[in-house]
Amino acid sequence: VDSVGLIDHHCHGVVRRDLDRHGFETLLTEAGTDSSLGGSRFDSRIGFAVRRWCAPVLDLPVHASPEEYLDRRALLGHVEVTRRFLAAAGLSALLVDTGFEPEPLATPAELGEAAGADGYRIGRLETLAEQVAAGGVTAAGFAVACRERMAEQAGDVIGWKSVAGYRVGLDLPADPPSPTEVITAAGRWLGELEAGRPVRLADRTLEAFLVWAAVETGLPVQFHVGYGDTDLDLHRCDPLLLTGLLRRLAPTRVPIMLLHNYPYHRQAGYLAQVFDTVFLDIGLAGHNVAGRTGAVLAEALELAPFGKVLYSSDAFGLPELYFLAALLFRRALRLGALVAAGNARRVYQLPPAGVPLS
Ligand SMILES: [Zn+2]
């Protein structure tokens, strides 16, 4: 487990600036802007994990105080801090969702260079559609323009991501929308844009259209599932809401990747068992539940076939999160490896793995 270079199949970029305490705590969890009502964000599982596991990477003693930690971080500077954590994560590849950039973030190539790994890009469907809309298009030409843009990007991206969960919830129609339905929905949305509304796609028909158009490219399609930031209604992000669509998509044989999933990781495990095309990860939950990563992974694996579970960090902003997620995932797998074989091998003094038992 330690020697395998992890492939982080869903993450975002790192911020390119030094962070004060407010800035650091704001990026530590998905809760965004920090508030003093709950005290410090360091007083949480993830906060304790930073002090326990990240402090030594910055040459500090284990359990350094938040003040010591942030002082040392500032002294080293963000370039060095990013280099250290990404190198320490032990990655072989990063698949980066570049669709959410509230500020300039490190590119897939830059992340890859810092990590000594390959950096790839995942194309976000809503961003693609919003670019098409902002570029000027008619309702009748919208579908063709989206498909053309996907074809243009097909060499640059290795998969697509839908954030329908954020925008409209996962209760998407099972059947592909008809051309007329797409034109009607596009006309409504483009009309709102002309009336001065900000460019933000949040329409069930168009979300479903984009998923089907993405599937036509043959590349894997990721869905945001489960928890995220305050922009999201968690009860609308249960992956079971996708059941009808997953059933209709199954004959295409295109892999559907359910991202994060917590606290619906058991539901995701069920879907991965019954639909051959469905895969899952427990990204974001890993570093947030910290010492409970093994328990969450075990729950996801209750039903999910072992060929259907991937690693992701869903790290955003802080380089610590790429490192912490990888470390906690490895530790969880190592416990599994001990129970699965290591303990018996040690107690019965069996030969090392790879040596035939006969
Ligand atoms: Zn994400």
Tab-separated table of N, CA, C and O in Angstrom, residues 60-153:
chain	number	residue	atom	x	y	z
A	60	LEU	N	7.853	20.465	12.052
A	60	LEU	CA	7.364	20.784	13.393
A	60	LEU	C	7.124	19.494	14.166
A	60	LEU	O	6.923	18.431	13.570
A	61	PRO	N	7.102	19.584	15.507
A	61	PRO	CA	6.751	18.384	16.269
A	61	PRO	C	5.297	17.996	16.042
A	61	PRO	O	4.461	18.846	15.696
A	62	VAL	N	5.023	16.716	16.229
A	62	VAL	CA	3.652	16.209	16.166
A	62	VAL	C	2.778	17.001	17.144
A	62	VAL	O	3.226	17.341	18.236
A	63	HIS	N	1.557	17.330	16.736
A	63	HIS	CA	0.605	18.082	17.562
A	63	HIS	C	1.055	19.518	17.852
A	63	HIS	O	0.693	20.078	18.898
A	64	ALA	N	1.812	20.106	16.960
A	64	ALA	CA	2.150	21.533	17.104
A	64	ALA	C	0.855	22.334	17.223
A	64	ALA	O	-0.182	21.943	16.684
A	65	SER	N	0.936	23.451	17.928
A	65	SER	CA	-0.285	24.257	18.105
A	65	SER	C	-0.657	24.908	16.769
A	65	SER	O	0.195	25.079	15.890
A	66	PRO	N	-1.913	25.309	16.620
A	66	PRO	CA	-2.310	26.014	15.385
A	66	PRO	C	-1.434	27.244	15.129
A	66	PRO	O	-1.061	27.509	13.979
A	67	GLU	N	-1.090	27.979	16.182
A	67	GLU	CA	-0.268	29.183	16.004
A	67	GLU	C	1.113	28.820	15.464
A	67	GLU	O	1.604	29.428	14.506
A	68	GLU	N	1.752	27.797	16.073
A	68	GLU	CA	3.064	27.365	15.594
A	68	GLU	C	2.972	26.894	14.138
A	68	GLU	O	3.847	27.187	13.320
A	69	TYR	N	1.911	26.151	13.869
A	69	TYR	CA	1.746	25.584	12.538
A	69	TYR	C	1.642	26.686	11.491
A	69	TYR	O	2.335	26.677	10.466
A	70	LEU	N	0.777	27.668	11.764
A	70	LEU	CA	0.548	28.720	10.765
A	70	LEU	C	1.752	29.649	10.647
A	70	LEU	O	2.045	30.151	9.549
A	71	ASP	N	2.478	29.863	11.734
A	71	ASP	CA	3.708	30.670	11.665
A	71	ASP	C	4.740	29.991	10.764
A	71	ASP	O	5.380	30.622	9.928
A	72	ARG	N	4.905	28.689	10.960
A	72	ARG	CA	5.889	27.939	10.179
A	72	ARG	C	5.496	27.921	8.692
A	72	ARG	O	6.326	28.073	7.801
A	73	ARG	N	4.211	27.766	8.467
A	73	ARG	CA	3.662	27.754	7.112
A	73	ARG	C	3.966	29.086	6.404
A	73	ARG	O	4.375	29.123	5.238
A	74	ALA	N	3.759	30.187	7.148
A	74	ALA	CA	3.997	31.509	6.566
A	74	ALA	C	5.485	31.713	6.275
A	74	ALA	O	5.857	32.312	5.257
A	75	LEU	N	6.318	31.198	7.172
A	75	LEU	CA	7.764	31.349	6.997
A	75	LEU	C	8.246	30.612	5.746
A	75	LEU	O	9.053	31.130	4.978
A	76	LEU	N	7.736	29.422	5.526
A	76	LEU	CA	8.161	28.631	4.365
A	76	LEU	C	7.610	29.209	3.056
A	76	LEU	O	8.244	29.081	2.011
A	77	GLY	N	6.435	29.788	3.112
A	77	GLY	CA	5.814	30.348	1.906
A	77	GLY	C	5.019	29.288	1.154
A	77	GLY	O	5.313	28.098	1.223
A	78	HIS	N	4.014	29.742	0.409
A	78	HIS	CA	3.060	28.787	-0.177
A	78	HIS	C	3.664	27.889	-1.237
A	78	HIS	O	3.249	26.735	-1.387
A	79	VAL	N	4.695	28.374	-1.954
A	79	VAL	CA	5.285	27.530	-3.003
A	79	VAL	C	5.957	26.310	-2.378
A	79	VAL	O	5.753	25.163	-2.804
A	80	GLU	N	6.743	26.556	-1.339
A	80	GLU	CA	7.449	25.456	-0.664
A	80	GLU	C	6.464	24.526	0.062
A	80	GLU	O	6.610	23.303	0.042
A	81	VAL	N	5.446	25.108	0.695
A	81	VAL	CA	4.451	24.295	1.411
A	81	VAL	C	3.735	23.370	0.422
A	81	VAL	O	3.547	22.175	0.680
A	82	THR	N	3.343	23.910	-0.722
A	82	THR	CA	2.672	23.099	-1.746
A	82	THR	C	3.591	22.001	-2.243
A	82	THR	O	3.183	20.832	-2.367
A	83	ARG	N	4.829	22.343	-2.509
A	83	ARG	CA	5.785	21.340	-3.004
A	83	ARG	C	5.932	20.195	-1.998
A	83	ARG	O	5.892	19.021	-2.359
A	84	ARG	N	6.067	20.544	-0.722
A	84	ARG	CA	6.282	19.500	0.288
A	84	ARG	C	5.093	18.557	0.412
A	84	ARG	O	5.246	17.343	0.446
A	85	PHE	N	3.888	19.125	0.504
A	85	PHE	CA	2.723	18.257	0.726
A	85	PHE	C	2.380	17.423	-0.502
A	85	PHE	O	2.016	16.255	-0.381
A	86	LEU	N	2.495	18.010	-1.674
A	86	LEU	CA	2.164	17.236	-2.867
A	86	LEU	C	3.189	16.128	-3.095
A	86	LEU	O	2.831	15.008	-3.478
A	87	ALA	N	4.466	16.431	-2.820
A	87	ALA	CA	5.482	15.386	-2.964
A	87	ALA	C	5.237	14.280	-1.936
A	87	ALA	O	5.373	13.084	-2.246
A	88	ALA	N	4.845	14.662	-0.722
A	88	ALA	CA	4.657	13.678	0.356
A	88	ALA	C	3.398	12.838	0.169
A	88	ALA	O	3.236	11.807	0.822
A	89	ALA	N	2.495	13.276	-0.717
A	89	ALA	CA	1.242	12.534	-0.896
A	89	ALA	C	1.467	11.196	-1.591
A	89	ALA	O	0.636	10.295	-1.469
A	90	GLY	N	2.587	11.068	-2.318
A	90	GLY	CA	2.860	9.783	-2.973
A	90	GLY	C	1.879	9.462	-4.080
A	90	GLY	O	1.300	8.380	-4.116
A	91	LEU	N	1.693	10.409	-4.996
A	91	LEU	CA	0.718	10.240	-6.073
A	91	LEU	C	1.414	9.852	-7.374
A	91	LEU	O	2.575	10.231	-7.603
A	92	SER	N	0.709	9.133	-8.223
A	92	SER	CA	1.243	8.890	-9.563
A	92	SER	C	0.485	9.693	-10.610
A	92	SER	O	1.001	9.938	-11.692
A	93	ALA	N	-0.753	10.102	-10.290
A	93	ALA	CA	-1.519	10.936	-11.226
A	93	ALA	C	-2.583	11.710	-10.473
A	93	ALA	O	-3.079	11.254	-9.435
A	94	LEU	N	-2.916	12.898	-11.002
A	94	LEU	CA	-4.012	13.704	-10.466
A	94	LEU	C	-4.965	14.035	-11.605
A	94	LEU	O	-4.530	14.486	-12.662
A	95	LEU	N	-6.246	13.809	-11.386
A	95	LEU	CA	-7.284	14.147	-12.362
A	95	LEU	C	-8.018	15.365	-11.817
A	95	LEU	O	-8.746	15.262	-10.825
A	96	VAL	N	-7.768	16.519	-12.425
A	96	VAL	CA	-8.138	17.784	-11.805
A	96	VAL	C	-9.382	18.384	-12.446
A	96	VAL	O	-9.424	18.585	-13.669
A	97	ASP	N	-10.369	18.666	-11.615
A	97	ASP	CA	-11.576	19.385	-12.047
A	97	ASP	C	-11.232	20.875	-12.028
A	97	ASP	O	-11.043	21.465	-10.969
A	98	THR	N	-11.139	21.470	-13.215
A	98	THR	CA	-10.734	22.870	-13.313
A	98	THR	C	-11.946	23.799	-13.434
A	98	THR	O	-11.805	24.970	-13.746
A	99	GLY	N	-13.134	23.260	-13.169
A	99	GLY	CA	-14.360	24.022	-13.413
A	99	GLY	C	-14.760	24.975	-12.309
A	99	GLY	O	-15.683	25.765	-12.488
A	100	PHE	N	-14.114	24.903	-11.154
A	100	PHE	CA	-14.476	25.798	-10.050
A	100	PHE	C	-13.238	26.551	-9.605
A	100	PHE	O	-12.379	26.011	-8.924
A	101	GLU	N	-13.134	27.818	-10.050
A	101	GLU	CA	-11.944	28.609	-9.726
A	101	GLU	C	-12.360	29.989	-9.258
A	101	GLU	O	-12.277	30.965	-10.007
A	102	PRO	N	-12.802	30.104	-7.988
A	102	PRO	CA	-13.158	31.428	-7.471
A	102	PRO	C	-11.954	32.368	-7.418
A	102	PRO	O	-12.113	33.579	-7.287
A	103	GLU	N	-10.750	31.816	-7.515
A	103	GLU	CA	-9.526	32.601	-7.604
A	103	GLU	C	-8.541	31.753	-8.407
A	103	GLU	O	-8.765	30.562	-8.575
A	104	PRO	N	-7.440	32.358	-8.909
A	104	PRO	CA	-6.497	31.563	-9.712
A	104	PRO	C	-5.900	30.411	-8.896
A	104	PRO	O	-5.417	30.611	-7.775
A	105	LEU	N	-5.962	29.215	-9.458
A	105	LEU	CA	-5.459	28.017	-8.781
A	105	LEU	C	-4.361	27.384	-9.624
A	105	LEU	O	-4.262	27.640	-10.826
A	106	ALA	N	-3.555	26.532	-8.985
A	106	ALA	CA	-2.525	25.797	-9.717
A	106	ALA	C	-3.185	24.942	-10.794
A	106	ALA	O	-4.247	24.369	-10.579
A	107	THR	N	-2.554	24.884	-11.957
A	107	THR	CA	-3.093	24.109	-13.083
A	107	THR	C	-2.785	22.623	-12.882
A	107	THR	O	-1.923	22.268	-12.062
A	108	PRO	N	-3.454	21.742	-13.648
A	108	PRO	CA	-3.127	20.311	-13.564
A	108	PRO	C	-1.634	20.057	-13.795
A	108	PRO	O	-1.029	19.236	-13.092
A	109	ALA	N	-1.039	20.770	-14.749
A	109	ALA	CA	0.389	20.553	-15.025
A	109	ALA	C	1.241	20.978	-13.836
A	109	ALA	O	2.205	20.298	-13.464
A	110	GLU	N	0.880	22.102	-13.210
A	110	GLU	CA	1.651	22.574	-12.051
A	110	GLU	C	1.500	21.634	-10.856
A	110	GLU	O	2.470	21.352	-10.137
A	111	LEU	N	0.284	21.158	-10.638
A	111	LEU	CA	0.072	20.196	-9.545
A	111	LEU	C	0.882	18.932	-9.798
A	111	LEU	O	1.523	18.390	-8.888
A	112	GLY	N	0.836	18.472	-11.061
A	112	GLY	CA	1.578	17.269	-11.408
A	112	GLY	C	3.066	17.445	-11.177
A	112	GLY	O	3.728	16.563	-10.627
A	113	GLU	N	3.569	18.611	-11.547
A	113	GLU	CA	5.002	18.849	-11.364
A	113	GLU	C	5.375	18.841	-9.886
A	113	GLU	O	6.368	18.234	-9.482
A	114	ALA	N	4.551	19.508	-9.062
A	114	ALA	CA	4.830	19.547	-7.621
A	114	ALA	C	4.747	18.149	-7.008
A	114	ALA	O	5.471	17.833	-6.057
A	115	ALA	N	3.856	17.324	-7.534
A	115	ALA	CA	3.637	15.995	-6.961
A	115	ALA	C	4.566	14.942	-7.554
A	115	ALA	O	4.613	13.813	-7.063
A	116	GLY	N	5.299	15.306	-8.625
A	116	GLY	CA	6.082	14.294	-9.332
A	116	GLY	C	5.157	13.264	-9.962
A	116	GLY	O	5.422	12.066	-9.952
A	117	ALA	N	4.024	13.741	-10.464
A	117	ALA	CA	2.981	12.844	-10.982
A	117	ALA	C	2.435	13.425	-12.286
A	117	ALA	O	2.771	14.542	-12.671
A	118	ASP	N	1.602	12.672	-12.958
A	118	ASP	CA	0.969	13.163	-14.182
A	118	ASP	C	-0.287	13.944	-13.836
A	118	ASP	O	-1.095	13.485	-13.031
A	119	GLY	N	-0.457	15.124	-14.444
A	119	GLY	CA	-1.650	15.929	-14.206
A	119	GLY	C	-2.586	15.863	-15.402
A	119	GLY	O	-2.143	16.043	-16.534
A	120	TYR	N	-3.858	15.567	-15.169
A	120	TYR	CA	-4.859	15.494	-16.236
A	120	TYR	C	-6.027	16.404	-15.895
A	120	TYR	O	-6.236	16.767	-14.742
A	121	ARG	N	-6.803	16.741	-16.925
A	121	ARG	CA	-7.931	17.642	-16.723
A	121	ARG	C	-9.250	16.906	-16.918
A	121	ARG	O	-9.400	16.106	-17.826
A	122	ILE	N	-10.186	17.196	-16.017
A	122	ILE	CA	-11.570	16.744	-16.148
A	122	ILE	C	-12.400	17.966	-16.544
A	122	ILE	O	-12.279	19.020	-15.921
A	123	GLY	N	-13.228	17.838	-17.575
A	123	GLY	CA	-14.024	18.973	-18.045
A	123	GLY	C	-15.355	19.052	-17.317
A	123	GLY	O	-16.063	18.055	-17.224
A	124	ARG	N	-15.674	20.224	-16.804
A	124	ARG	CA	-16.949	20.361	-16.094
A	124	ARG	C	-18.047	20.748	-17.089
A	124	ARG	O	-17.917	21.732	-17.821
A	125	LEU	N	-19.126	19.981	-17.084
A	125	LEU	CA	-20.168	20.145	-18.099
A	125	LEU	C	-20.864	21.492	-18.005
A	125	LEU	O	-21.141	22.141	-19.016
A	126	GLU	N	-21.168	21.921	-16.784
A	126	GLU	CA	-21.890	23.194	-16.639
A	126	GLU	C	-21.023	24.360	-17.141
A	126	GLU	O	-21.535	25.299	-17.758
A	127	THR	N	-19.713	24.304	-16.851
A	127	THR	CA	-18.808	25.360	-17.307
A	127	THR	C	-18.792	25.419	-18.826
A	127	THR	O	-18.840	26.502	-19.428
A	128	LEU	N	-18.747	24.240	-19.442
A	128	LEU	CA	-18.754	24.171	-20.908
A	128	LEU	C	-20.031	24.814	-21.465
A	128	LEU	O	-19.983	25.651	-22.375
A	129	ALA	N	-21.174	24.466	-20.878
A	129	ALA	CA	-22.450	25.013	-21.364
A	129	ALA	C	-22.515	26.522	-21.117
A	129	ALA	O	-23.026	27.283	-21.951
A	130	GLU	N	-21.981	26.965	-19.983
A	130	GLU	CA	-22.016	28.395	-19.668
A	130	GLU	C	-21.128	29.178	-20.629
A	130	GLU	O	-21.441	30.307	-21.013
A	131	GLN	N	-20.004	28.564	-21.048
A	131	GLN	CA	-19.138	29.223	-22.033
A	131	GLN	C	-19.849	29.325	-23.381
A	131	GLN	O	-19.764	30.343	-24.067
A	132	VAL	N	-20.556	28.259	-23.731
A	132	VAL	CA	-21.318	28.275	-24.991
A	132	VAL	C	-22.364	29.387	-24.933
A	132	VAL	O	-22.513	30.173	-25.879
A	133	ALA	N	-23.081	29.468	-23.813
A	133	ALA	CA	-24.144	30.474	-23.678
A	133	ALA	C	-23.563	31.888	-23.708
A	133	ALA	O	-24.100	32.775	-24.381
A	134	ALA	N	-22.454	32.086	-22.980
A	134	ALA	CA	-21.854	33.421	-22.903
A	134	ALA	C	-21.285	33.844	-24.252
A	134	ALA	O	-21.183	35.036	-24.546
A	135	GLY	N	-20.895	32.860	-25.068
A	135	GLY	CA	-20.309	33.167	-26.371
A	135	GLY	C	-21.337	33.587	-27.411
A	135	GLY	O	-20.971	33.963	-28.520
A	136	GLY	N	-22.614	33.479	-27.055
A	136	GLY	CA	-23.652	33.866	-27.999
A	136	GLY	C	-24.092	32.677	-28.839
A	136	GLY	O	-23.320	32.175	-29.650
A	137	VAL	N	-25.297	32.207	-28.631
A	137	VAL	CA	-25.815	31.048	-29.358
A	137	VAL	C	-27.336	31.147	-29.334
A	137	VAL	O	-27.909	31.747	-28.418
A	138	THR	N	-27.993	30.577	-30.340
A	138	THR	CA	-29.461	30.546	-30.321
A	138	THR	C	-29.924	29.300	-29.589
A	138	THR	O	-29.158	28.342	-29.431
A	139	ALA	N	-31.190	29.296	-29.182
A	139	ALA	CA	-31.742	28.113	-28.510
A	139	ALA	C	-31.649	26.901	-29.428
A	139	ALA	O	-31.283	25.808	-29.006
A	140	ALA	N	-31.947	27.120	-30.715
A	140	ALA	CA	-31.923	25.999	-31.664
A	140	ALA	C	-30.506	25.488	-31.896
A	140	ALA	O	-30.307	24.313	-32.217
A	141	GLY	N	-29.504	26.363	-31.736
A	141	GLY	CA	-28.120	25.961	-31.995
A	141	GLY	C	-27.380	25.493	-30.760
A	141	GLY	O	-26.219	25.063	-30.845
A	142	PHE	N	-28.042	25.549	-29.592
A	142	PHE	CA	-27.361	25.272	-28.324
A	142	PHE	C	-26.799	23.850	-28.260
A	142	PHE	O	-25.635	23.639	-27.922
A	143	ALA	N	-27.637	22.859	-28.601
A	143	ALA	CA	-27.204	21.457	-28.475
A	143	ALA	C	-26.002	21.171	-29.366
A	143	ALA	O	-25.009	20.567	-28.926
A	144	VAL	N	-26.071	21.624	-30.621
A	144	VAL	CA	-24.965	21.382	-31.556
A	144	VAL	C	-23.694	22.076	-31.057
A	144	VAL	O	-22.600	21.506	-31.084
A	145	ALA	N	-23.848	23.325	-30.563
A	145	ALA	CA	-22.675	24.073	-30.086
A	145	ALA	C	-22.020	23.364	-28.901
A	145	ALA	O	-20.790	23.311	-28.793
A	146	CYS	N	-22.831	22.803	-27.989
A	146	CYS	CA	-22.271	22.072	-26.840
A	146	CYS	C	-21.526	20.833	-27.319
A	146	CYS	O	-20.412	20.544	-26.863
A	147	ARG	N	-22.144	20.082	-28.244
A	147	ARG	CA	-21.488	18.865	-28.750
A	147	ARG	C	-20.176	19.204	-29.473
A	147	ARG	O	-19.186	18.492	-29.349
A	148	GLU	N	-20.183	20.312	-30.226
A	148	GLU	CA	-18.953	20.710	-30.929
A	148	GLU	C	-17.850	21.062	-29.934
A	148	GLU	O	-16.698	20.692	-30.101
A	149	ARG	N	-18.232	21.786	-28.875
A	149	ARG	CA	-17.226	22.174	-27.888
A	149	ARG	C	-16.679	20.946	-27.157
A	149	ARG	O	-15.490	20.864	-26.854
A	150	MET	N	-17.552	19.982	-26.888
A	150	MET	CA	-17.085	18.725	-26.277
A	150	MET	C	-16.103	18.013	-27.190
A	150	MET	O	-15.070	17.509	-26.745
A	151	ALA	N	-16.430	17.974	-28.477
A	151	ALA	CA	-15.541	17.298	-29.432
A	151	ALA	C	-14.185	18.007	-29.481
A	151	ALA	O	-13.134	17.365	-29.537
A	152	GLU	N	-14.209	19.364	-29.434
A	152	GLU	CA	-12.954	20.131	-29.433
A	152	GLU	C	-12.096	19.780	-28.226
A	152	GLU	O	-10.878	19.695	-28.315
A	153	GLN	N	-12.758	19.593	-27.073
A	153	GLN	CA	-12.020	19.383	-25.825
A	153	GLN	C	-11.675	17.924	-25.581
A	153	GLN	O	-10.939	17.610	-24.637
